[in-house]
XYZ file of C-alpha atoms in Angstrom:
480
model
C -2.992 -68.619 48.558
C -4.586 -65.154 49.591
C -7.091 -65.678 52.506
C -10.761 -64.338 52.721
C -12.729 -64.036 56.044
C -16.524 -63.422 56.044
C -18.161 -62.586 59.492
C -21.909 -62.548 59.203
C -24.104 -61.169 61.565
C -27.858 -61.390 61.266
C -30.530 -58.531 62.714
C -33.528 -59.267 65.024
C -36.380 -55.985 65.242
C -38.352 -58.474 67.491
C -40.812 -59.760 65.122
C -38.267 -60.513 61.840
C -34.459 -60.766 60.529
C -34.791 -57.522 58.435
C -31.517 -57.824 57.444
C -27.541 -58.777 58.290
C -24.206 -56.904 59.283
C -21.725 -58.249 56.601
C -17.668 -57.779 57.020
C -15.092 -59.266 55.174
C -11.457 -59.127 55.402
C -8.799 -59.757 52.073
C -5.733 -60.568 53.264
C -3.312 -58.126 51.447
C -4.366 -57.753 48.187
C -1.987 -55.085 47.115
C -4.027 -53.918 44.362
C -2.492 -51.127 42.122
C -4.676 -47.584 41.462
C -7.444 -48.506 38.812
C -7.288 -52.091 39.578
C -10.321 -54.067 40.625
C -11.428 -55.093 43.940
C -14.337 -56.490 43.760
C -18.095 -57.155 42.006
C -21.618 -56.981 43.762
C -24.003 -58.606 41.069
C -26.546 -55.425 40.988
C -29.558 -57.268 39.430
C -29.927 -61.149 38.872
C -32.587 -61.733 36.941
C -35.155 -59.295 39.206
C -33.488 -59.545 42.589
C -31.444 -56.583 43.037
C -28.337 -56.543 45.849
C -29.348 -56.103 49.418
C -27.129 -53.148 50.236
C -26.979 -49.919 48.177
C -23.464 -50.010 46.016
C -22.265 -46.897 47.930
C -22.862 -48.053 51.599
C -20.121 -49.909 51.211
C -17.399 -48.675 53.226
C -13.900 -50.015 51.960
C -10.805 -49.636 53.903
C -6.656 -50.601 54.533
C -4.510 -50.326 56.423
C -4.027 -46.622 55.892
C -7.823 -45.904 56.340
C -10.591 -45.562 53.908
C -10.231 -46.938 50.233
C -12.080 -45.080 47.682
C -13.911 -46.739 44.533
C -15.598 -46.218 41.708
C -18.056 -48.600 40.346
C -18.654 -49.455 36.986
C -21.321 -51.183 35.575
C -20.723 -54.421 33.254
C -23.931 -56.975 31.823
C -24.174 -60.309 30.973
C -27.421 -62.246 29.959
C -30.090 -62.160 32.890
C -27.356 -59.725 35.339
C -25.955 -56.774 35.844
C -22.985 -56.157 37.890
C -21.328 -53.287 39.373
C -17.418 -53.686 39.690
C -15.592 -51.889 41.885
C -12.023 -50.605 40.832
C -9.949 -48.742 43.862
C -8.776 -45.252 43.319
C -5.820 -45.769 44.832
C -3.019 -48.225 45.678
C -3.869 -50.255 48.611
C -1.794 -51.421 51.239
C -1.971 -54.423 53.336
C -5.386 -56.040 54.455
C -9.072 -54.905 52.640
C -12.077 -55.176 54.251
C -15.507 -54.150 53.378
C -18.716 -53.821 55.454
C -22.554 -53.130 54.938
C -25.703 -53.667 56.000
C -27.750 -55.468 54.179
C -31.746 -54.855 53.979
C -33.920 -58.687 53.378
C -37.406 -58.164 52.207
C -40.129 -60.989 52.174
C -38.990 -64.197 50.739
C -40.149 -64.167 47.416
C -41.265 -67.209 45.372
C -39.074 -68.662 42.248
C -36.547 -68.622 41.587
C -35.636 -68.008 45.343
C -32.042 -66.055 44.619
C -33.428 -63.135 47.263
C -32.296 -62.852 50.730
C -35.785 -62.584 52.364
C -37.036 -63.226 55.605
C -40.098 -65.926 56.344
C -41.805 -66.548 59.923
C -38.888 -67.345 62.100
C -36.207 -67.308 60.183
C -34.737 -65.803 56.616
C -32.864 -67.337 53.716
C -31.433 -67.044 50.231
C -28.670 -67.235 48.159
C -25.142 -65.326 48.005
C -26.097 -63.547 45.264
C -28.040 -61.212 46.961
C -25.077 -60.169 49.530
C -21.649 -61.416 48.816
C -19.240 -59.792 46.289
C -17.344 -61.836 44.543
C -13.540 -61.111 44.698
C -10.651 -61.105 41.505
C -8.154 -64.069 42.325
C -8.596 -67.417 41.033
C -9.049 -69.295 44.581
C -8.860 -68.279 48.157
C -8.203 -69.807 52.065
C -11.944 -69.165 52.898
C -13.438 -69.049 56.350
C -17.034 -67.896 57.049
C -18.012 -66.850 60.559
C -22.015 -66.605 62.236
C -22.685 -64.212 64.668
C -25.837 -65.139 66.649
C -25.819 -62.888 69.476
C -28.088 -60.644 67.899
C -30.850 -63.538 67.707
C -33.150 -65.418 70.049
C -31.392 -68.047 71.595
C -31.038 -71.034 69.741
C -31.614 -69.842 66.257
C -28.841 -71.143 63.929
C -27.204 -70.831 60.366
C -27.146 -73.994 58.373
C -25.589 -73.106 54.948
C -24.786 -75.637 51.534
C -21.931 -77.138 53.783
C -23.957 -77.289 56.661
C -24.467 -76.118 60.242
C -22.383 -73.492 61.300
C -19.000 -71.671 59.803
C -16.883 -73.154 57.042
C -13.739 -73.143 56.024
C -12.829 -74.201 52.839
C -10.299 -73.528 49.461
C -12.417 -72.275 46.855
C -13.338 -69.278 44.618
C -15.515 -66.698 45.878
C -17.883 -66.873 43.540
C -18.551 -70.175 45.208
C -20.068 -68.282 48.233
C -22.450 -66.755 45.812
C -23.835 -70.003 45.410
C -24.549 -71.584 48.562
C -27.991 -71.423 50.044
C -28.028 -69.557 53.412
C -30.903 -70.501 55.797
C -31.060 -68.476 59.269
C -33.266 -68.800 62.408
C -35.558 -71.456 64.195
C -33.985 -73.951 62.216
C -36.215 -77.744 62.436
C -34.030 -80.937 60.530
C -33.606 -83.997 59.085
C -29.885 -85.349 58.899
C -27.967 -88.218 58.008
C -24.064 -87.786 57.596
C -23.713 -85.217 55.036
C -27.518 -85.063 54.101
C -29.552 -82.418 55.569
C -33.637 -81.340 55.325
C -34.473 -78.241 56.533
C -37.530 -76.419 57.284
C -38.937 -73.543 59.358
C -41.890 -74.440 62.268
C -44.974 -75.275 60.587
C -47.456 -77.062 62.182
C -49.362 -77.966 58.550
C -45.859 -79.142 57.300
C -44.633 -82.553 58.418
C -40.902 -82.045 57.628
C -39.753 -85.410 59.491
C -41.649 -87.740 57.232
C -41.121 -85.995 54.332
C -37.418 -85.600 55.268
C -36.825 -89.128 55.352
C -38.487 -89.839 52.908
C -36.424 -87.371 50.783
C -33.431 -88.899 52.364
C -33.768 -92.727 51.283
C -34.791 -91.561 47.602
C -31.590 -89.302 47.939
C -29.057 -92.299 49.040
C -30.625 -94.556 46.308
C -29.914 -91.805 43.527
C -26.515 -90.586 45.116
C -25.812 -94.591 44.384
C -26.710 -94.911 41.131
C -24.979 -91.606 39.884
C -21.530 -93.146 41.932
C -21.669 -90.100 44.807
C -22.502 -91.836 47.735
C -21.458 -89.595 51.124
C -20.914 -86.014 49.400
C -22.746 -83.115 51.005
C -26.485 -82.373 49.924
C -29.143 -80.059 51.526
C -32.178 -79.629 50.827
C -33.902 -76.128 52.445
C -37.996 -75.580 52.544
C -39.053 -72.103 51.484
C -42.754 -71.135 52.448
C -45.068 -68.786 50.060
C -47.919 -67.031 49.916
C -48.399 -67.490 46.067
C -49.427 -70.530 45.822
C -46.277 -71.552 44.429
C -44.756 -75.180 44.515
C -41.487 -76.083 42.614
C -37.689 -75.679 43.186
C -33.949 -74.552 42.250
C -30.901 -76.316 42.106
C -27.660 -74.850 43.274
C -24.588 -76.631 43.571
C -24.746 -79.332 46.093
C -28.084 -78.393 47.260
C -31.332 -77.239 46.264
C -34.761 -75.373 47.436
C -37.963 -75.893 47.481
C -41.048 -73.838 47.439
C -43.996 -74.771 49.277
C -47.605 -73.048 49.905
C -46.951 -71.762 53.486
C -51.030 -72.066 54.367
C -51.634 -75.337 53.106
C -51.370 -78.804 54.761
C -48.068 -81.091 53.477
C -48.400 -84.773 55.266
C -46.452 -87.800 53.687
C -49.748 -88.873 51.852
C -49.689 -85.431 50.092
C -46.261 -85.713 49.062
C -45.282 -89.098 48.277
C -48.086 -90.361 45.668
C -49.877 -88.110 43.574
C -53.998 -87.350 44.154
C -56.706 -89.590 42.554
C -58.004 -88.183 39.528
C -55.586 -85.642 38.854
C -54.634 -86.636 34.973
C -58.635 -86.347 34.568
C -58.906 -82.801 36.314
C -56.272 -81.155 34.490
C -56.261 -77.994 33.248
C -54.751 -77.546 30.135
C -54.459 -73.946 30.908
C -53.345 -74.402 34.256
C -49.502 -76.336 34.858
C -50.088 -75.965 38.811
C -50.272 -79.848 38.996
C -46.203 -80.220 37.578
C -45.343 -78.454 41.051
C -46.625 -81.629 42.880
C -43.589 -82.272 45.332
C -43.538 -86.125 43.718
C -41.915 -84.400 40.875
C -39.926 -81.306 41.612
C -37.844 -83.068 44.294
C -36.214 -85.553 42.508
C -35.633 -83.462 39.149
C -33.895 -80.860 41.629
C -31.609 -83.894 42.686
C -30.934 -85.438 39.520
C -29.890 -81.679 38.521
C -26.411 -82.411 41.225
C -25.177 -85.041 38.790
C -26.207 -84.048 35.301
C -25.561 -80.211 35.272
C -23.571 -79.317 32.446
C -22.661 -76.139 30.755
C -25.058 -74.386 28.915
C -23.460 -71.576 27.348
C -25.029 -69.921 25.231
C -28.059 -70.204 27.397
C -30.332 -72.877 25.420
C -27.406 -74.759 23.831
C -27.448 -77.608 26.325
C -31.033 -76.808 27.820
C -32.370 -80.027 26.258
C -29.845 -82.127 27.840
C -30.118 -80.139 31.584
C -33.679 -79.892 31.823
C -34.339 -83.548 30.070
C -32.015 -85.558 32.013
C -33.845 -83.895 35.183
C -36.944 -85.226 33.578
C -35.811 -88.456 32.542
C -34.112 -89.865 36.079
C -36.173 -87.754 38.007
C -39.059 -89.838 36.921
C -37.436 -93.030 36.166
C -35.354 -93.566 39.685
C -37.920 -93.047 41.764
C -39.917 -95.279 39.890
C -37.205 -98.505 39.454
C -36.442 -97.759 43.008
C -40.210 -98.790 44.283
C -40.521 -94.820 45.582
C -43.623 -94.746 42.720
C -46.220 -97.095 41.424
C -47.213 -97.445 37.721
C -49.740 -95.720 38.184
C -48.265 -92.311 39.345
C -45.548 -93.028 37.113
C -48.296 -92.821 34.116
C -50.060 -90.188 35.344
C -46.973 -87.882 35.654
C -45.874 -89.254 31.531
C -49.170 -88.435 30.392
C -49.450 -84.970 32.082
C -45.572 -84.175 30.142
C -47.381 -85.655 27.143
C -49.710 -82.895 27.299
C -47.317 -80.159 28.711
C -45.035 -80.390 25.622
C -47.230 -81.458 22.695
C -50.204 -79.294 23.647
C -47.461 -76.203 24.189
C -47.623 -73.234 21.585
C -44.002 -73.684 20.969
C -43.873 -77.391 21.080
C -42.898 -76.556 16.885
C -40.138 -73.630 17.771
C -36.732 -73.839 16.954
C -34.325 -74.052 19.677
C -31.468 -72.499 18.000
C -33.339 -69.003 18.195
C -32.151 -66.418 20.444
C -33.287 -67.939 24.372
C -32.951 -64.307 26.082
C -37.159 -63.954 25.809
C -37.785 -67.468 27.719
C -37.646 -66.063 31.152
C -40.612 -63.852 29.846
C -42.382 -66.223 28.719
C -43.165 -69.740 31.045
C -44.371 -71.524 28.124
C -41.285 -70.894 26.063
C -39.333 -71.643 29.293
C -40.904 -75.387 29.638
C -40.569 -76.111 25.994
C -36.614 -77.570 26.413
C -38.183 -79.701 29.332
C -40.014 -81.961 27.458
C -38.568 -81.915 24.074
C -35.314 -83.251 26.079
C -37.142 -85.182 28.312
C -39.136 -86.720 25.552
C -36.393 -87.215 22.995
C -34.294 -88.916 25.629
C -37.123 -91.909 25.702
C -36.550 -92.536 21.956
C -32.724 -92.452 22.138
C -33.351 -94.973 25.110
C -35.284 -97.213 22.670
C -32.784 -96.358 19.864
C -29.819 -97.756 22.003
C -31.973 -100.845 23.508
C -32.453 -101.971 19.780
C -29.120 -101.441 18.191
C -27.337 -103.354 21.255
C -30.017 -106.265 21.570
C -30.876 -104.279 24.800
C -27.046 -104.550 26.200
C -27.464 -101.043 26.624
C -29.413 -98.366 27.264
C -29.813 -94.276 27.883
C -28.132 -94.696 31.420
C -24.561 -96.038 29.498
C -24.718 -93.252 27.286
C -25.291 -90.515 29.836
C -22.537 -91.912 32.611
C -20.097 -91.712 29.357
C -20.922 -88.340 29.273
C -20.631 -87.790 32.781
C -17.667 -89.171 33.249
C -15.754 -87.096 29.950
C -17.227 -84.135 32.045
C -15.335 -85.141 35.152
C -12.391 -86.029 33.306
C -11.689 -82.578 32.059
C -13.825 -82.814 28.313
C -16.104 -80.417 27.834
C -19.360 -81.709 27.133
C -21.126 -80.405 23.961
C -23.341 -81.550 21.580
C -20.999 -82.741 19.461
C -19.779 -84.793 22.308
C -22.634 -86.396 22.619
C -23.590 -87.436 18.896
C -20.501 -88.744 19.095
C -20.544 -91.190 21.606
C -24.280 -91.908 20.613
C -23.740 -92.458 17.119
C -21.114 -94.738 18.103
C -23.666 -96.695 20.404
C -25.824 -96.605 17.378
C -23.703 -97.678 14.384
C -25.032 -94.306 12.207
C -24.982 -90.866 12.286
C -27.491 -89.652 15.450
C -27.329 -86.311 14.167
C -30.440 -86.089 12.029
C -33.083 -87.284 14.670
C -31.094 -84.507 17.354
C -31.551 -81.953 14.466
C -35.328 -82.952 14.270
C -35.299 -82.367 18.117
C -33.376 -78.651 18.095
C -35.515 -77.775 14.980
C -38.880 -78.607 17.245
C -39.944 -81.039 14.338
C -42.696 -83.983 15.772
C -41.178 -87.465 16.711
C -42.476 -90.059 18.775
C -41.566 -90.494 22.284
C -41.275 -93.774 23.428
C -42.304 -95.276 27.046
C -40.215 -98.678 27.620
C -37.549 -96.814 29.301
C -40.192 -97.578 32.401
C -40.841 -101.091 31.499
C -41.594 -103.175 28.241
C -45.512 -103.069 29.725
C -45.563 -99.372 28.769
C -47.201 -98.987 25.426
C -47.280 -95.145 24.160
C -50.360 -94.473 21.071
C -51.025 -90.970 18.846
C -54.040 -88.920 19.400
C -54.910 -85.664 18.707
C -55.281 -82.665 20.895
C -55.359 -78.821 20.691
C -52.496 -76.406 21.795
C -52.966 -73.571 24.546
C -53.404 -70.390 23.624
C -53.803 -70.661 19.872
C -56.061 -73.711 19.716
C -54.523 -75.631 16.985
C -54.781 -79.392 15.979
C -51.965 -80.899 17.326
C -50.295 -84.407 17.709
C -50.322 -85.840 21.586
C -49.244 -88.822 22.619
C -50.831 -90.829 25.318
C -49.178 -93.559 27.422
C -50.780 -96.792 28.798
C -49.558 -99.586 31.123
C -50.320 -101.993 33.885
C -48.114 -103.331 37.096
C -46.100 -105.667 36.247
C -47.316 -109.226 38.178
């Protein structure tokens, strides 16, 4: 197995980390003349690379290695790939400098620095390199920082050394500086100094509702981080990346415990229904950004498995906090009612999903539209399953089924999964799921919280265009 060594060191210009010293060593590659080296992923969605493409100084062991880049696209990227113009011999290593800019807000793929410290994803600095899998070992370099700033990565605290691809570096989170955590075992919370932000109660808090959910999903003790990016936008939600996810956070306002871990009085009756800023309540975004660890399958085309990605999020993200006593009936209603009118009330709420997906990311309200349709069609396939099994079994036995053909090698698709459902069921699934993918109305149900959750049609008006629309509206009471 061919070894990779990454030695990172990051810049200090007194006030910021503007930036990082990258080197990395291949360990005799012997790539022929025309062959290719490596890729730098030029643009990912609007975050270009951190290092202009021909800074990059290449060399062997018989000096410097000259390349030629070519470019190559893929839905949401462009790459440049770098084939060598001549045979190499022995050892490869590259080294740049990379240039961070302000931390941006979402999704947080930049490598941008933020009061006392800067983070990001490997995206914006790593190459990714042509074999299969590699020996990998990733070195810090501090000595260019005030003492006792740190690197905490995806695997946590410090270097790593692992067997992986190197597109797996590409992946992990990097988080640099005056690190303040939260850890238990392999579970880490991690902000930056904030004295409006109180990171240790919402930490732990994070970290019991993590446990319970790592339990239930059959993961207990793998590695998770969480990482805290601050904004100036006004901007509170998340991103999951393997093993680990971030979340955004208004850097100026006040976060206590109270803030985060029940949801304002009177928010269902102050919404906006032009305005989705109340869906980036933390209450929410954390645990659909943790339910993403488990339930992440592969979505290619982008918007084939959407519904399933995004709706599972939605489903356990709501429901686990809620049958683990994290959230009372009443916040649990609250956040229903304020899908409800997300998805119904959205312009699109009618579209079909089997059109072209490459003008969602221009577009939020397209974007959201697979959130709730999945979410929402997952509460009446709950209810579909209760009632053909005499409530044996439910949504959570059809989706570890699914989960667990994905970890035995088989490919999860949608055919997969009317499968197995319409095998739970005892007849064909497929013409409700088509009424789902073809954005055609059904009713949602709301037992999957409780049998005291009762779920009636009204009428409301979509954004935008104004139109009558269908909405439904869920009521309830705690359960004595």
């Amino acid at each position: 197995m061919r070894e990779l060594e990454y030695r990172l060191t990051p810049l200090w210009d007194g006030r910021k980390i503007p930036g990082m010293q990258v080197n990395i060593r291949e360990d005799a590659p012997e790539i022929k003349k025309g062959g290719k080296l490596f890729t730098i992923l030029e643009n990912l969605i609007r975050y270009p690379f951190t290092c202009p493409r021909e800074e990059i100084v290449v060399e062997d062991e018989k000096g410097e290695v000259p390349v030629m880049f070519e470019q190559e696209e893929k839905f949401l990227t462009r790459s440049q790939a770098a084939y060598v113009l001549r045979d190499t011999k022995g050892s490869v290593s590259l080294s740049y400098t990379c240039h961070f800019h302000e931390a941006t807000g979402n999704p947080p793929y930049d490598m941008g620095y933020e009061g006392s410290g800067a983070n990001g994803t490997g995206t914006a600095f790593l190459p990714e390199f042509t074999a299969d899998r590699y020996r990998i070992r990733l070195l810090w370099d501090m000595s260019k920082l005030p003492e006792g700033w740190e690197a905490v990565t995806t695997y946590g605290e410090g270097g790593i050394d692992i067997e992986e691809a190197s597109s797996a570096l590409l992946y992990f989170y990097y988080y640099i500086g005056k690190i303040c955590r939260e850890e238990k075992e392999n579970f880490g919370f991690y902000w930056y100094e904030n004295p409006l932000f109180d990171g240790e109660a919402i930490g732990k808090w994070t970290m019991g509702l993590y446990e319970k959910m790592a339990g239930f999903f059959g993961d207990e003790g793998k590695t998770f981080r969480i990482f805290m990016r601050g904004n100036d936008r006004g901007q509170m939600n998340g991103m999951a990346l393997p093993r680990s996810f971030i979340l955004l956070y208004e850097r100026d306002k006040k976060y206590g415990i109270d803030d985060f871990a029940g949801l304002p009085e009177g928010l269902l009756e102050e919404y906006d229904r032009d305005n989705y800023s109340w869906h980036n309540h933390m209450l929410t975004t954390l645990p659909h950004e943790m339910v993403h660890v488990w339930t992440t399958v592969p979505d290619e085309p982008f918007g084939n498995m959407t519904w399933f990605v995004e709706g599972t999020a939605e489903y356990y993200g709501l429901l686990l906090p809620y049958r683990f006593g994290l959230m009372s009936v009443k916040d649990a209603l609250t956040v229903l009612n304020l899908r409800a009118l997300r998805y119904y009330e959205n312009p699109f709420a009618d579209s079909d999903d089997y059109e072209p997906m490459q003008r969602a990311f221009g577009d939020s309200e397209l974007m959201r539209v697979h959130y709730g349709r999945g979410f929402f069609y997952l509460t009446a396939v709950n209810r579909d399953i209760r009632r053909a099994s005499e409530n044996k079994l439910c949504l959570d036995d059809l989706v570890m089924k699914i989960l667990e053909c994905q970890k035995s090698g088989i490919e999860v698709t949608n055919e997969l999964w009317n499968r197995e459902l319409s095998a739970m069921l005892g007849c064909d699934s497929r013409p409700a799921y088509e009424d789902m993918r073809r954005g055609r109305l059904f009713v949602p149900d709301g037992t999957f919280l409780g049998d005291n959750i009762k779920v009636k049609e009204t009428e409301g008006k979509t954004r935008r265009e104004h139109r009558t629309c269908t909405v439904f509206q869920f009521t309830g009471e705690e359960k004595v």
